Amino acid sequence: MVTSDLSARINDVLRYVGITRNMNAYIILSQALTLIAEDEDRLRAVEKEVYTPIADKKMYEPKAVQSTIRRASKVAWDLCPDRVQELAGYPLNGRPSAVTMLELLYNGVARYEDLSILK
């Protein structure tokens, strides 16, 4: 995937669930999704493979990165739970966890062409 194409896909998916560029979470999620796009196996060790590299760049603690993603999940769930569930592809019983949110956002980025919801 070309980087500019990946950035555009990430932007579209994040905006679809109500996460805009003016939010700190946008940058964190964008970096996380880019890391996951480079290697999907990072979803198996999110703290080590996603949170820590982002935290190191930003001079944060990994827990701060996780907390930011958790808050973004809350914002997305509060603003448009139907869109979050549509990206998930299955019914959710409540707001997704940080890791689940990353997974369903990444699935939206990866299946972008198949998602008529974004168009």
Short mmCIF file of C-alpha atoms in Angstrom, two decimals:
data_model
loop_
_atom_site.label_atom_id
_atom_site.label_comp_id
_atom_site.label_asym_id
_atom_site.label_seq_id
_atom_site.Cartn_x
_atom_site.Cartn_y
_atom_site.Cartn_z
CA MET A 1 0.00 0.00 0.00
CA VAL A 2 1.40 3.41 -0.96
CA THR A 3 1.92 5.67 2.06
CA SER A 4 -0.27 8.53 0.83
CA ASP A 5 -3.01 6.02 -0.01
CA LEU A 6 -2.67 4.49 3.45
CA SER A 7 -2.84 7.94 5.08
CA ALA A 8 -5.97 8.77 3.11
CA ARG A 9 -7.61 5.49 4.09
CA ILE A 10 -6.73 6.00 7.75
CA ASN A 11 -8.09 9.55 7.63
CA ASP A 12 -11.35 8.39 6.05
CA VAL A 13 -11.89 5.57 8.55
CA LEU A 14 -11.08 7.74 11.57
CA ARG A 15 -13.35 10.54 10.38
CA TYR A 16 -16.09 8.02 9.69
CA VAL A 17 -16.22 7.18 13.40
CA GLY A 18 -15.93 10.81 14.52
CA ILE A 19 -12.21 11.08 15.22
CA THR A 20 -10.96 14.26 13.59
CA ARG A 21 -7.51 15.73 13.06
CA ASN A 22 -7.89 18.26 15.86
CA MET A 23 -7.89 15.47 18.47
CA ASN A 24 -4.66 14.17 20.01
CA ALA A 25 -6.08 10.67 19.53
CA TYR A 26 -6.08 11.18 15.74
CA ILE A 27 -2.28 11.32 15.62
CA ILE A 28 -1.86 8.38 18.00
CA LEU A 29 -4.39 6.24 16.12
CA SER A 30 -2.89 7.18 12.77
CA GLN A 31 0.57 6.11 13.95
CA ALA A 32 -0.81 2.91 15.47
CA LEU A 33 -2.70 1.97 12.31
CA THR A 34 0.39 2.67 10.20
CA LEU A 35 2.47 0.35 12.40
CA ILE A 36 -0.19 -2.35 12.17
CA ALA A 37 -0.40 -1.94 8.38
CA GLU A 38 3.35 -2.59 8.20
CA ASP A 39 2.91 -5.86 10.13
CA GLU A 40 -0.52 -7.20 11.10
CA ASP A 41 1.08 -9.48 13.69
CA ARG A 42 1.56 -6.39 15.85
CA LEU A 43 -2.08 -6.83 16.86
CA ARG A 44 -0.95 -9.89 18.86
CA ALA A 45 1.43 -7.87 21.05
CA VAL A 46 -0.09 -4.40 21.03
CA GLU A 47 1.64 -3.07 24.15
CA LYS A 48 5.12 -4.07 22.96
CA GLU A 49 4.69 -3.58 19.22
CA VAL A 50 2.36 -0.56 19.02
CA TYR A 51 2.05 1.35 22.30
CA THR A 52 5.75 1.30 23.21
CA PRO A 53 7.15 2.56 19.86
CA ILE A 54 4.60 5.39 19.79
CA ALA A 55 5.27 6.23 23.44
CA ASP A 56 9.02 6.29 22.80
CA LYS A 57 8.58 8.76 19.92
CA LYS A 58 6.30 11.03 21.92
CA MET A 59 8.17 10.61 25.22
CA TYR A 60 5.03 9.19 26.85
CA GLU A 61 4.43 6.06 28.86
CA PRO A 62 2.81 3.18 26.92
CA LYS A 63 -0.17 3.37 29.31
CA ALA A 64 -0.75 6.97 28.15
CA VAL A 65 -0.98 5.76 24.54
CA GLN A 66 -3.43 3.04 25.58
CA SER A 67 -5.48 5.58 27.55
CA THR A 68 -5.64 7.92 24.55
CA ILE A 69 -6.92 5.09 22.35
CA ARG A 70 -9.43 4.10 25.02
CA ARG A 71 -10.72 7.70 25.16
CA ALA A 72 -10.96 7.77 21.36
CA SER A 73 -12.99 4.56 21.52
CA LYS A 74 -15.35 6.25 23.97
CA VAL A 75 -15.71 9.30 21.71
CA ALA A 76 -16.41 7.14 18.65
CA TRP A 77 -18.88 4.98 20.60
CA ASP A 78 -20.68 8.02 22.04
CA LEU A 79 -20.87 9.84 18.69
CA CYS A 80 -21.74 7.01 16.32
CA PRO A 81 -22.05 3.51 17.80
CA ASP A 82 -23.77 2.29 14.63
CA ARG A 83 -20.70 3.14 12.54
CA VAL A 84 -18.34 1.50 15.02
CA GLN A 85 -20.45 -1.65 14.89
CA GLU A 86 -20.56 -1.49 11.11
CA LEU A 87 -16.75 -1.41 11.00
CA ALA A 88 -16.64 -4.30 13.46
CA GLY A 89 -18.95 -6.36 11.26
CA TYR A 90 -20.69 -7.89 14.26
CA PRO A 91 -22.85 -6.62 17.13
CA LEU A 92 -20.94 -5.12 20.03
CA ASN A 93 -22.29 -5.26 23.58
CA GLY A 94 -20.64 -1.98 24.48
CA ARG A 95 -17.75 0.32 23.77
CA PRO A 96 -14.78 -1.58 22.34
CA SER A 97 -11.55 -1.84 24.32
CA ALA A 98 -8.44 -0.08 23.03
CA VAL A 99 -7.13 -3.23 21.35
CA THR A 100 -10.51 -4.09 19.83
CA MET A 101 -10.82 -0.52 18.57
CA LEU A 102 -7.43 -0.77 16.87
CA GLU A 103 -8.42 -4.07 15.28
CA LEU A 104 -11.73 -2.87 13.91
CA LEU A 105 -10.22 0.41 12.66
CA TYR A 106 -7.46 -1.53 10.95
CA ASN A 107 -10.01 -3.87 9.39
CA GLY A 108 -11.75 -0.77 8.02
CA VAL A 109 -8.47 0.44 6.53
CA ALA A 110 -7.60 -2.98 5.11
CA ARG A 111 -11.07 -3.63 3.64
CA TYR A 112 -11.49 -0.04 2.46
CA GLU A 113 -12.64 -0.86 -1.07
CA ASP A 114 -15.29 -3.23 0.26
CA LEU A 115 -16.76 -0.68 2.62
CA SER A 116 -19.47 1.21 0.78
CA ILE A 117 -20.16 2.87 4.13
CA LEU A 118 -17.13 5.10 3.64
CA LYS A 119 -18.15 6.33 0.24
#
